[in-house]
Structures are given as structure tokens and as C-alpha cells.
XYZ file of C-alpha atoms in Angstrom:
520
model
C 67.033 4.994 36.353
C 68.642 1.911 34.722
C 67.973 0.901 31.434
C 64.040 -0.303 31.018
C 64.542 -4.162 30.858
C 60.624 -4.536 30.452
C 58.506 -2.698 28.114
C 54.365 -3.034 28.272
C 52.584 -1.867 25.717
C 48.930 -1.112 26.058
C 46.885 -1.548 23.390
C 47.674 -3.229 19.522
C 46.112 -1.349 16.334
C 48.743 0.354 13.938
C 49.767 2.516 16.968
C 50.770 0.038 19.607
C 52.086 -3.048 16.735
C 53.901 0.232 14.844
C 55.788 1.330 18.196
C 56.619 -2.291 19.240
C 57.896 -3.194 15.625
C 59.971 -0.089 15.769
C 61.069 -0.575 19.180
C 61.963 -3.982 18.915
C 63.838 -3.086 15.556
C 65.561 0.026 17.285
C 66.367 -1.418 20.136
C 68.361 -4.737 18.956
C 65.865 -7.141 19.004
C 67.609 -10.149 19.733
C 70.577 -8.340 21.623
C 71.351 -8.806 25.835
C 70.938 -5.176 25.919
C 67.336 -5.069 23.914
C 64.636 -4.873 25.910
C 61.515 -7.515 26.790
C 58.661 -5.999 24.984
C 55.390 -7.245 25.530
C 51.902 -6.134 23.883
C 48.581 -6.525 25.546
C 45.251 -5.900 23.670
C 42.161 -6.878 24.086
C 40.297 -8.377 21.043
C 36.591 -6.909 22.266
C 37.748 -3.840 21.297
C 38.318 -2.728 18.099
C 40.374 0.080 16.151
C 39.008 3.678 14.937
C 40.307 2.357 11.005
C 39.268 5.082 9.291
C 43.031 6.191 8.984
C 44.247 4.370 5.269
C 46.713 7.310 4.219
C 50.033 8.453 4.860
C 52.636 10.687 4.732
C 55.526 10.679 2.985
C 57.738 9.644 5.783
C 55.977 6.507 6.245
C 58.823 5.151 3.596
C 62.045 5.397 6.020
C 59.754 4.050 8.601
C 58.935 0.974 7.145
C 62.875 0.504 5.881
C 63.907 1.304 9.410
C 61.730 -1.787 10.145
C 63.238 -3.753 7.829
C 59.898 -4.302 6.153
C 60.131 -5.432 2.073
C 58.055 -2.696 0.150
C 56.644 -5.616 -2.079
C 55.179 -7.413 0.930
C 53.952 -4.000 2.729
C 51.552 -3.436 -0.885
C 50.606 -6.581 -1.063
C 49.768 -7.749 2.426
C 48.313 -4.442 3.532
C 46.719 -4.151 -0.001
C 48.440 -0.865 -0.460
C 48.567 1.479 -3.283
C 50.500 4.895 -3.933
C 49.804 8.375 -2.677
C 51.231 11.211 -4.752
C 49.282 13.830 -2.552
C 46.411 15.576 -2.018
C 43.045 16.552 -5.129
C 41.294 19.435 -2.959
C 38.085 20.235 -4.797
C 35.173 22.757 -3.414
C 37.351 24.451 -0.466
C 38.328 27.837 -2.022
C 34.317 28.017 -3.404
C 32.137 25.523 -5.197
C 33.361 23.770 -8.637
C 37.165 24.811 -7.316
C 40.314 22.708 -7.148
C 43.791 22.338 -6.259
C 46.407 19.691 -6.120
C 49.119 19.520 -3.297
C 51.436 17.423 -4.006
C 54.432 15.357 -2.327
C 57.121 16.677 -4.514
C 58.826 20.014 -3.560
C 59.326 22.586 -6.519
C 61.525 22.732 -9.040
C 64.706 22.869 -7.473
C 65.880 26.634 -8.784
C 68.670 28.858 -7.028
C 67.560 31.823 -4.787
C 64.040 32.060 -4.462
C 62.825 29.657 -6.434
C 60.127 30.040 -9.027
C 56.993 31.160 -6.619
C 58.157 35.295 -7.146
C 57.955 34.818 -10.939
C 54.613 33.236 -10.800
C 53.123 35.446 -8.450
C 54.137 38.363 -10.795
C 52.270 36.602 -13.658
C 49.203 37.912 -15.044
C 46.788 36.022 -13.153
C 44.117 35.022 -15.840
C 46.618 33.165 -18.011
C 48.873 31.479 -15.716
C 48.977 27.780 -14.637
C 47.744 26.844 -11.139
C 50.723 26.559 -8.781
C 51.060 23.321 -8.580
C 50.894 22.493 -12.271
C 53.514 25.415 -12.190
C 56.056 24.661 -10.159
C 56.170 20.655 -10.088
C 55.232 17.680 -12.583
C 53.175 15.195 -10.129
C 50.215 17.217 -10.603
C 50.432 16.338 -14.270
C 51.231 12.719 -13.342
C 48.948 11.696 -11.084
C 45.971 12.735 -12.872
C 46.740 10.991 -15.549
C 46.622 8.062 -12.970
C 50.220 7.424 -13.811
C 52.429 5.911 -10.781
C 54.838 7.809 -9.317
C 57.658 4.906 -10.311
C 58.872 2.655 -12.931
C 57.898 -1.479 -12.409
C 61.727 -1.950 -11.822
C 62.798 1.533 -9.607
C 64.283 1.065 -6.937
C 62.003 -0.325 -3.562
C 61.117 2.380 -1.625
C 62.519 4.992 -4.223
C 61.261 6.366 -7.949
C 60.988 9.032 -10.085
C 58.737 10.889 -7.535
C 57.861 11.514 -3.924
C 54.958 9.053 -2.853
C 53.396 7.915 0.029
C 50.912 4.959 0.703
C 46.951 4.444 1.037
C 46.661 0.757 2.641
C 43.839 -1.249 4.823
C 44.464 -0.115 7.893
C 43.360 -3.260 9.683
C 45.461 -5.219 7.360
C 48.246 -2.813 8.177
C 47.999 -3.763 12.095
C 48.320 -7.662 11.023
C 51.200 -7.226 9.256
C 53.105 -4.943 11.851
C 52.027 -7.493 14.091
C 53.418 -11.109 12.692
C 56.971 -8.464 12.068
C 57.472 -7.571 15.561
C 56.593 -11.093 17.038
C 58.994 -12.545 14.383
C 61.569 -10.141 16.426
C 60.376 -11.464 19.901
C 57.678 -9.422 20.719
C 55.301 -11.251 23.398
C 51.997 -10.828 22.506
C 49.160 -11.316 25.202
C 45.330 -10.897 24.542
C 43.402 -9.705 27.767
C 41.685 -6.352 29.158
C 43.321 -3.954 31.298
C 40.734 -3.809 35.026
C 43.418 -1.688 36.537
C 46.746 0.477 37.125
C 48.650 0.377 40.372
C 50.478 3.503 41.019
C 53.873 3.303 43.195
C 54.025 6.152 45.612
C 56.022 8.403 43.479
C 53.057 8.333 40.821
C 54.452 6.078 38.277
C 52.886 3.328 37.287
C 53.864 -0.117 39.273
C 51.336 -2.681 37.172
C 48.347 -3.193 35.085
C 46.017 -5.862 36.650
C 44.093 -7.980 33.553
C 41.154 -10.179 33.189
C 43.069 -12.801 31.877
C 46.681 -12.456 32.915
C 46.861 -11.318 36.367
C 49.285 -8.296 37.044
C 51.919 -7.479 34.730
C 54.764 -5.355 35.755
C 57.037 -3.292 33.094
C 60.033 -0.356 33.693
C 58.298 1.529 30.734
C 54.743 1.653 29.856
C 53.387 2.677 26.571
C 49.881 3.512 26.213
C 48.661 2.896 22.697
C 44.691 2.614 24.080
C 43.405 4.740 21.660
C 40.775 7.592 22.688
C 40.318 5.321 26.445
C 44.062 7.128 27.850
C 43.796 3.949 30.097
C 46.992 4.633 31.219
C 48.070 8.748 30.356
C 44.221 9.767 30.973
C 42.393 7.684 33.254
C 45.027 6.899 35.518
C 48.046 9.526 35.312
C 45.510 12.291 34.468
C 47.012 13.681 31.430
C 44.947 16.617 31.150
C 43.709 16.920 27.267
C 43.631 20.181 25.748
C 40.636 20.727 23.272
C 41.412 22.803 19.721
C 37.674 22.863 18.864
C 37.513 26.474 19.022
C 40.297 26.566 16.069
C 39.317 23.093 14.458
C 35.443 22.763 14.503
C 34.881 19.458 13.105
C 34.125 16.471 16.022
C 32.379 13.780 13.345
C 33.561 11.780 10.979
C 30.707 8.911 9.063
C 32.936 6.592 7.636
C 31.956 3.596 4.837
C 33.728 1.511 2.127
C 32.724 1.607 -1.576
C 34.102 -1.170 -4.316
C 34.783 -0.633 -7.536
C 32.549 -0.676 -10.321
C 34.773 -3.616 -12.275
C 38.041 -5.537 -10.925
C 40.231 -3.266 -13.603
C 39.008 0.327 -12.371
C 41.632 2.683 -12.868
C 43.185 3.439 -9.153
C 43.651 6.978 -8.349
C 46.907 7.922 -6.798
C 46.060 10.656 -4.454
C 43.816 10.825 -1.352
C 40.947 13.400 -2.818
C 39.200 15.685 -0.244
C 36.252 17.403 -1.216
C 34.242 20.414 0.667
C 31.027 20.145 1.612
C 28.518 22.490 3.865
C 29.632 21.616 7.205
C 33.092 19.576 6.689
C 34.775 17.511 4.035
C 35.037 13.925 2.401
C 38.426 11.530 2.089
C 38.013 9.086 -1.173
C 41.111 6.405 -0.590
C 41.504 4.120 -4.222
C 42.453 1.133 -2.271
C 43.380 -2.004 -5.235
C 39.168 -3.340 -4.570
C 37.742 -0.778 -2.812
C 37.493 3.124 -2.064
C 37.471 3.949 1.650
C 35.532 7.099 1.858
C 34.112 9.366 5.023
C 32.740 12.744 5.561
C 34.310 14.941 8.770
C 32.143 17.376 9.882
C 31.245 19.775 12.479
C 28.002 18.675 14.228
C 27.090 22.398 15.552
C 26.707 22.785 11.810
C 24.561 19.652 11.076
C 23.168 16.897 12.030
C 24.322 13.261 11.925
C 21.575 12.238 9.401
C 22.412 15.267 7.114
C 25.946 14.268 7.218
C 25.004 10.713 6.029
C 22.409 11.957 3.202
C 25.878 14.077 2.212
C 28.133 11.023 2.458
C 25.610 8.940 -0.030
C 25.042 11.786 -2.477
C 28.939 11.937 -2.732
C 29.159 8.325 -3.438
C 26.311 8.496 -5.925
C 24.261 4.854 -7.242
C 26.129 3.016 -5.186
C 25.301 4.343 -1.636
C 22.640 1.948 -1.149
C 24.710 -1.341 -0.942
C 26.778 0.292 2.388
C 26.703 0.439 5.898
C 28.675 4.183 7.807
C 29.439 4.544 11.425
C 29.378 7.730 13.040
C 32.969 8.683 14.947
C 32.749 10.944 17.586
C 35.832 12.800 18.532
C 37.393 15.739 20.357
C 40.113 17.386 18.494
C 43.658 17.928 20.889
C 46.213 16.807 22.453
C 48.108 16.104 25.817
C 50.716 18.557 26.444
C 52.533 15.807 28.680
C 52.324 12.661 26.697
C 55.180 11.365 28.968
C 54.695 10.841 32.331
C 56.873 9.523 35.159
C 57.598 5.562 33.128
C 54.417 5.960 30.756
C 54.288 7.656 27.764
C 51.480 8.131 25.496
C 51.158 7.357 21.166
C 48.631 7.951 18.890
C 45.014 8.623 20.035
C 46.113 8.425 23.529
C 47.882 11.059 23.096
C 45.872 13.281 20.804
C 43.652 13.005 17.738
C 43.717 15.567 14.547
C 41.433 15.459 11.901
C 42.876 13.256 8.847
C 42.767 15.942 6.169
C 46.551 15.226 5.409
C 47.183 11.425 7.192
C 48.272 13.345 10.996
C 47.044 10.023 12.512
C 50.365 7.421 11.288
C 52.562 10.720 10.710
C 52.520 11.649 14.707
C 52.822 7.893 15.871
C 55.753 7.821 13.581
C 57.140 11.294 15.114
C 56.732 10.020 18.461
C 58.172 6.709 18.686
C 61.421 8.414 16.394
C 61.744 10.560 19.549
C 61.184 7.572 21.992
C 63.943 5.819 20.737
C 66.062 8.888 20.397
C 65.137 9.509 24.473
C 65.087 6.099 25.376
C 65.800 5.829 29.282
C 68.834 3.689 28.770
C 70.630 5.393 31.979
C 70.019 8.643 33.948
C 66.876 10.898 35.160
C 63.630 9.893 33.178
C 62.406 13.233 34.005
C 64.724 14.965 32.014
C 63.465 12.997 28.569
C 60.122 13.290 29.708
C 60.312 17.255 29.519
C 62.096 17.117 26.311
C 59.724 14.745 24.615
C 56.644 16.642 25.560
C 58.537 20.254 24.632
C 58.529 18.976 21.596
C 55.196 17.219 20.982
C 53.612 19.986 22.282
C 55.533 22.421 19.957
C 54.524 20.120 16.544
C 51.252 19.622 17.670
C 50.725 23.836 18.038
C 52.383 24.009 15.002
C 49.895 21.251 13.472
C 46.888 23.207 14.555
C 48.131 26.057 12.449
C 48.780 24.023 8.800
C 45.106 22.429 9.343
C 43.928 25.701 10.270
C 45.410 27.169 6.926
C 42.890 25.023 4.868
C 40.022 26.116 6.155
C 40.557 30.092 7.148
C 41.072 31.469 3.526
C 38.091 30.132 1.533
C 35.807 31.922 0.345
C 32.823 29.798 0.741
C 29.108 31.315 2.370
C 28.275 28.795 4.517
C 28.021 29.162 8.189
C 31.013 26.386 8.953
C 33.428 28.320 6.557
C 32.432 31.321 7.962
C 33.313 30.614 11.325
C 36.719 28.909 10.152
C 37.341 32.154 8.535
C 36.553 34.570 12.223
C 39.979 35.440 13.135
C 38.964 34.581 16.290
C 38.976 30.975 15.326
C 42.745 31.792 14.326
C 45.599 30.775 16.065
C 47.479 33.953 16.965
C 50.736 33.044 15.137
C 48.638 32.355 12.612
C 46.945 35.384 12.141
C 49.999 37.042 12.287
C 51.752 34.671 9.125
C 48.302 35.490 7.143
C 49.177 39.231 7.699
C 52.751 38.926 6.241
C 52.158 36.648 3.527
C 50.018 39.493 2.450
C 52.971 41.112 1.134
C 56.020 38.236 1.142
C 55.831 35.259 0.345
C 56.060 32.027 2.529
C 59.612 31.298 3.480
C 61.622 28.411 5.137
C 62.047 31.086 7.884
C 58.386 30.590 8.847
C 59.112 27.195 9.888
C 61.345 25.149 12.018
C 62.194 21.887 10.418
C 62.684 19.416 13.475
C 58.888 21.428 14.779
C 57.007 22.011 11.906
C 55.536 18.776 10.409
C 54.963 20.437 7.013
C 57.728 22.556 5.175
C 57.243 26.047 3.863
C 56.547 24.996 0.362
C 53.745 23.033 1.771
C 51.775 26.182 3.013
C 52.608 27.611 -0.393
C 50.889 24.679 -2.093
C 47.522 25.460 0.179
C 47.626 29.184 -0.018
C 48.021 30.065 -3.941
C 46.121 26.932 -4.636
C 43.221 28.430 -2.839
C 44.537 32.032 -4.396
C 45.659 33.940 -1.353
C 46.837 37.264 -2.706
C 50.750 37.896 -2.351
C 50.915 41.695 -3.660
C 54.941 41.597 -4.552
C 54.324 44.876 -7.114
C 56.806 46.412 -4.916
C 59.553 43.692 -4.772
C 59.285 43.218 -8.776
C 62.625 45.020 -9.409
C 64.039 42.103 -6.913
C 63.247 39.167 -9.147
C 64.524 40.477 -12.417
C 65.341 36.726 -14.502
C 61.896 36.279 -15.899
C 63.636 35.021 -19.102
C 65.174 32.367 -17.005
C 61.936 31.792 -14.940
C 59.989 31.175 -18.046
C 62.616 28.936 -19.524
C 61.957 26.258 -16.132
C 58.340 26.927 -16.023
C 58.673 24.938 -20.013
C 60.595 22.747 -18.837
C 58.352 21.709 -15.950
C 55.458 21.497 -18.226
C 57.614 19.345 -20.679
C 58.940 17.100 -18.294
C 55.902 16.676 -16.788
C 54.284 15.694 -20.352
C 56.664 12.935 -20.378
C 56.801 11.725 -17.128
C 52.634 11.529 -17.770
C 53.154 9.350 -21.267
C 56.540 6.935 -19.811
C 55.111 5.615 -16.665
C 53.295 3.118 -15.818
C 49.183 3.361 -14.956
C 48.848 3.282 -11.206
C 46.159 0.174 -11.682
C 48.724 -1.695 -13.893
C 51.644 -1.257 -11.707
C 49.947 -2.336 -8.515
C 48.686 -5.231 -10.536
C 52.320 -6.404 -11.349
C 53.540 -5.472 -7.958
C 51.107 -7.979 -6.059
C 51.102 -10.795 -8.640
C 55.159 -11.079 -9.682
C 56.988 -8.337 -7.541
C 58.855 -5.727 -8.583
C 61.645 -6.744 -11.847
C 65.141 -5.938 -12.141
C 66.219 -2.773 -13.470
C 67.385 -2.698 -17.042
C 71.529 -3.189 -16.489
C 70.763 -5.446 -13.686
C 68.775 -8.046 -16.202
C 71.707 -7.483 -18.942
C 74.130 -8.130 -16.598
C 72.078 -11.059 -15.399
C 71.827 -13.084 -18.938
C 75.806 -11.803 -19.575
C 76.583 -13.914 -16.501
């Protein structure tokens, strides 16, 4: 085909204003060879929301964009996400932090041998081990200095943010790049008679015709679903939860301390998110409802919150955990919900839209077969998202906990296969970059190590011990971790206090840069 000279996308929320931002950034917005994008949404129907985390790619995207990170925090009243507080999923009054920063950087095979060869009663969880956020952000320290560099600091960090407010913003950027944004339903899709899609009739603006169609309609599939008949493949039997009971919770006092990391807490059929937003929490429980009942899972919701659960309304989310294994058909391809829906135990949701429109714009029908992206592009997707079962799976098939949802997640028939077989291994080696493929896998290796020795899986390396003989040397970077770490905790800032300055004066220069400044 020629190059796409119209682009329709169905649908707004952070998934269809994220891809036509991106697109229209990617592209050459402004350019004869960019191009006419148009988004369509309908204003009667609103957004799933629940999704206010993200991963730690989310930074290049919103660069790529060309998006300030000062305006991003303050217009999508966004804070910083050093990772993940799991509490209660090994067993009850248990905890483990997973956090956005690799390991200490050491030759060979890093530090994980040594501290699997420690005596297990004395040493430091893994986490606290091997890396200094954990020791940072739960001292609600931020994971940068007021005048680091935007986008950049002392640590790894992602973003919690108002998801709604998130949309808004993504949507005034890609108009200001010449998005055309039209507000109607979709009644319709005309197919041509090779099955692509010829037009989308509307309430409100007739039929509109596009080369490339993006459906961004959220759990509807108006376009992949209900009228190219994606088929969706379920991964309930692997991933049992279906619910989520969502609700928002302000702070106690304007000056609350801001914690900076999603925390996820097990419970007896699922687990809660609590998001520290800059006013608010944004909390929900995701649960399994062949393990309880919608009014149980709210009574669990409010006794998590505590006092406060009277002064809130939830909403119950139904949803079927999958994916499309063609989320590209013909001239329509398929992000976010429409294209499948994971759980949001470690922010999937924004992480896949960002995956997939990276790969749109990398297989971007400028010339040649569409076919031949189309087969690539959902190779691919379908590869991560396999891969994706497996990580989620991870969290829930080693605890330890008695009741009848954790025993189920734990059946090996609930495995995935590959996974099964990884579990077996790791019995007696230790997680390795080998285990994953980096342009598949979502997560690296030393993400899996975070879960599994957080939630103590036992690594028996008693017969490899003669193969990691620098303990001296080990010992002398486990110190220095724990020193570093002490003073990364006492020199910067308080999360609260550096959002504060952030949204009231910006970010200030760095130290030279102000010297040089008063010199001049």
C-alpha cells in the first residue's frame, strides 16, 4: 500500500490521546509527509481510570513527546514511583520491596550468589541487599534532587498521576500538533470486500474514511472485536482475578507525607493498589469473584482504608483477563483494552500502550505489503503478552498463604508450562538474563529475582559454593550499599516537599549552572 495519508483513531482516554500524541510526534507533525490524524470519542462514555501508575519507561515516552516533566507533575498532578511495597503475599504480616533500580552493578554474577549463600536468619532482605531505593523510599525520600536533571536523578523512578487528568493533558499536546479532534459515537463499520475496514458511520459526523484505523475503544473492540472479530483469548485459568472495586481516599491534612511507591497488599481472594497522589490516595481491591463476593470485596476494601471508608463511593470493574493474538488486522490495529487487559499489579495497562504504539511507528505502513507488519506486530505482542502472563503469574504461585485463592494460584496446573519449568530450575540456579529475551520480556531477569527471594523461594547453590569464592569482596559492596543507601536516605529531599516545590516554582538550576548564572 502507499503511505496512510489518513489516520482514525477510535476512542480518546490515555490510550487513544497517548497513540495520537505519539503518532503525531513520530510521524512529523507538521511535515507534507506526516499523516492527517483524527480522534473520535464519544463523551457518554467514560474511561476504566483506575490505571494511575507506571512503569519506568513512561520517562522516554513522555520526552519522545516532547512533553516538559514540570508540566506532566503538575497538570496530571503526578508524583514519583520508586517501585513496588508488597505486604501479606508470601503469608500474613510479610513484606517485600521491588524496586526500579537494578542491583549493584558488580562484575560476573553479581551479588545474588553471595547472598543466597548467607546464613539466612541474619541476612538483609534482597532488596535492602542488593540496591539503596528500598532504603530511600521508605524513608519517603524522592528519588531526585530539586535541581537534577528533568526526567533524570539519582535513581530510577516512574510516575503515579490522575489518570483522567493524564488524558487532558495528552489531549491539548497532540491537538497543539494538529490532531483533529471530533466528539461523536461510532453506529457502524463498513468493511471493503477484502475485509478491511472502508468507514466508521457516526451519530454526529456522518462517515469518516481513514487508510489506518486505530481502535483505542477500550473493552467495546468496536473495531478489532465487534467488527474484524479479533478472537480474545482468556488467561483466567492462569490469572484468576476478574474484579477490581475501585475508590479515592484524601489525605488526612494538606502536608501528609506522600509515599513514593505504589503499595499492594494481599488479601483472601486478591489484592489492594494504594496510589499517594499530591491530595488524594487512589486505592482498589482486585479480586477473584469465584472466591468472593462483590459485597465481601467492598467490606475488605473499607477495612483496608480504615475511619475513613465511610465518606467514599467504589465501583465494581468487571473484566476478563487476555489478549488478542492479532491486534493488527488488515488497516486496523488494536491499543490498550482493545487489545487486551492485565491486571495492574505492576502498571501493564500504560506500559503495553506504550509497547505498542513504539512498534506502530517502527512498522508504520509507509510503503509495501501491510500484511507483512501486521504478522510481525502481532508475533510480537503475542510473544510479550505470553511472556507477561508468566511475571504476573510469578507473584502469586510461590506464596505460602492457606486460603483457597492462593491455593489455586499455587496448582501447577494454574502454571504456565514455561513457567513451571523456570520454577524447577531456579530450584537449583539462580535467575539469569538467559531466561529472558530483552526486546520480549517486559520485565528483566533481576526483576523475577526481586519477586522470588523477596517472597523466599529457595535457591539451594550448596553445590556451586566453590564457584563464587570473593565473599571478602561481596561483603565489602553489600557495606557499601547499606552506606550509600544511609546517605542517599538523609541528602534527599522528602517526596511531599519536593512535589510541593515542583508544582509551585519548577524545578531550580543545578548548583554550577546558578554560579555560572550570577558570574555572568
Amino acid at each position: 500500500m502507499t503511505s496512510p495519508r489518513r489516520v482514525l483513531i477510535a476512542g480518546g482516554g490515555t490510550a487513544g490521546w497517548l497513540t495520537a500524541a505519539y503518532l503525531a510526534r513520530v510521524l512529523g507533525h507538521g511535515k507534507p509527509t506526516c499523516p492527517q490524524i483524527t480522534l473520535i470519542e464519544s463523551p457518554e462514555i467514560g474511561t476504566i481510570g483506575v490505571g494511575e501508575g507506571s512503569f519506568a519507561t513512561i520517562r522516554t515516552t513522555l520526552q519522545t513527546l516532547g512533553l516538559d516533566e514540570e508540566t506532566f507533575l503538575r497538570e496530571a498532578t503526578a508524583t514519583f514511583k520508586q517501585g513496588i511495597r508488597f505486604a501479606d503475599w508470601e503469608k500474613k504480616d510479610s513484606w517485600y520491596f521491588h524496586p526500579f533500580d537494578p542491583p549493584y552493578p558488580v562484575e560476573g554474577a553479581g551479588l545474588l550468589p553471595y547472598w543466597l549463600l548467607q546464613d539466612e536468619a541474619t541476612r538483609l532482605p534482597f532488596a535492602q541487599a542488593v540496591a539503596l531505593q528500598k532504603k530511600v523510599a521508605e524513608t519517603q525520600r524522592a528519588p531526585k534532587r530539586l535541581y537534577e536533571n528533568r526526567f533524570g536523578g539519582a535513581l530510577n523512578y516512574a510516575y503515579h498521576f490522575d489518570a483522567g487528568k493524564f488524558a487532558k493533558l495528552l489531549s491539548r499536546h497532540a491537538i497543539s500538533m494538529g490532531v483533529t479532534h471530533l466528539q461523536g459515537r461510532i453506529n457502524d463499520v463498513k468493511l471493503a470486500q477484502d475485509g478491511s475496514i472502508a468507514g466508521v458511520v457516526t451519530d454526529s459526523h456522518g462517515e469518516l474514511n481513514a487508510d489506518l484505523y486505530v481502535d483505542c475503544t477500550g473493552f467495546a473492540a468496536v473495531l478489532i472485536g465487534k467488527a474484524l472479530g479479533s478472537p480474545y483469548k482468556s488467561v483466567r485459568k492462569q490469572l484468576l482475578t476478574d474484579r477490581a472495586i475501585a475508590c479515592q481516599v484524601p489525605y488526612a491534612r494538606p502536608d501528609a507525607p506522600i509515599e513514593s511507591y505504589t503499595v499492594s497488599t494481599g488479601h483472601e481472594a486478591g489484592w489492594t493498589w494504594d496510589i499517594g497522589l499530591d491530595v488524594r490516595r487512589g486505592v482498589g481491591y482486585v479480586y477473584s469473584s469465584d472466591h468472593t463476593s462483590d459485597e465481601r470485596a467492598e467490606e475488605v476494601l473499607r477495612n483496608y482504608v480504615g475511619p475513613t471508608a465511610t465518606d467514599f463511593s467504589t465501583r465494581v470493574i468487571r473484566f476478563d483477563t487476555g489478549y488478542r493474538e492479532q491486534q493488527w488486522i488488515k488497516n486496523c490495529v488494536a491499543i490498550g483494552l482493545s487489545g487486551g487487559f492485565f491486571e495492574p499489579l505492576e502498571a501493564t495497562g500504560i506500559m503495553l500502550i506504550e509497547v505498542a504504539i513504539g512498534m506502530l511507528t517502527e512498522y508504520f505502513p509507509h510503503a509495501g505489503p501491510i500484511d507483512a507488519n501486521a504478522t510481525i506486530f502481532n508475533r510480537l505482542m503475542t510473544l510479550r503478552n505470553e511472556k507477561l502472563v508468566n511475571f504476573l503469574k510469578l507473584h502469586y504461585c510461590i506464596s505460602k498463604r492457606p486460603e483457597s485463592f492462593w491455593r489455586e494460584n499455587c496448582d501447577p496446573a494454574t502454571i504456565p508450562d514455561e513457567l513451571n519449568e523456570l520454577l524447577a530450575m531456579w530450584q537449583h540456579r539462580m535467575p539469569s538474563r538467559f531466561d529472558v529475551l530483552d526486546d520480549i520480556d517486559t520485565f528483566a531477569y533481576f526483576n523475577y529475582q526481586y519477586i522470588l527471594y523477596g517472597m523466599n523461594f529457595a535457591t539451594d547453590l550448596s553445590a556451586q559454593r566453590d564457584s563464587h569464592p570473593k565473599i571478602a569482596e561481596a561483603k565489602a559492596i553489600f557495606d557499601k550499599v547499606a552506606l550509600i543507601g544511609d546517605q542517599a536516605a538523609r541528602d534527599l529531599p522528602t517526596h511531599r516537599a519536593l512535589i510541593d516545590q515542583v508544582y509551585n516554582h519548577g524545578y531550580a538550576e543545578p548548583p554550577a549552572q546558578r554560579f555560572m548564572s550570577v558570574k555572568r
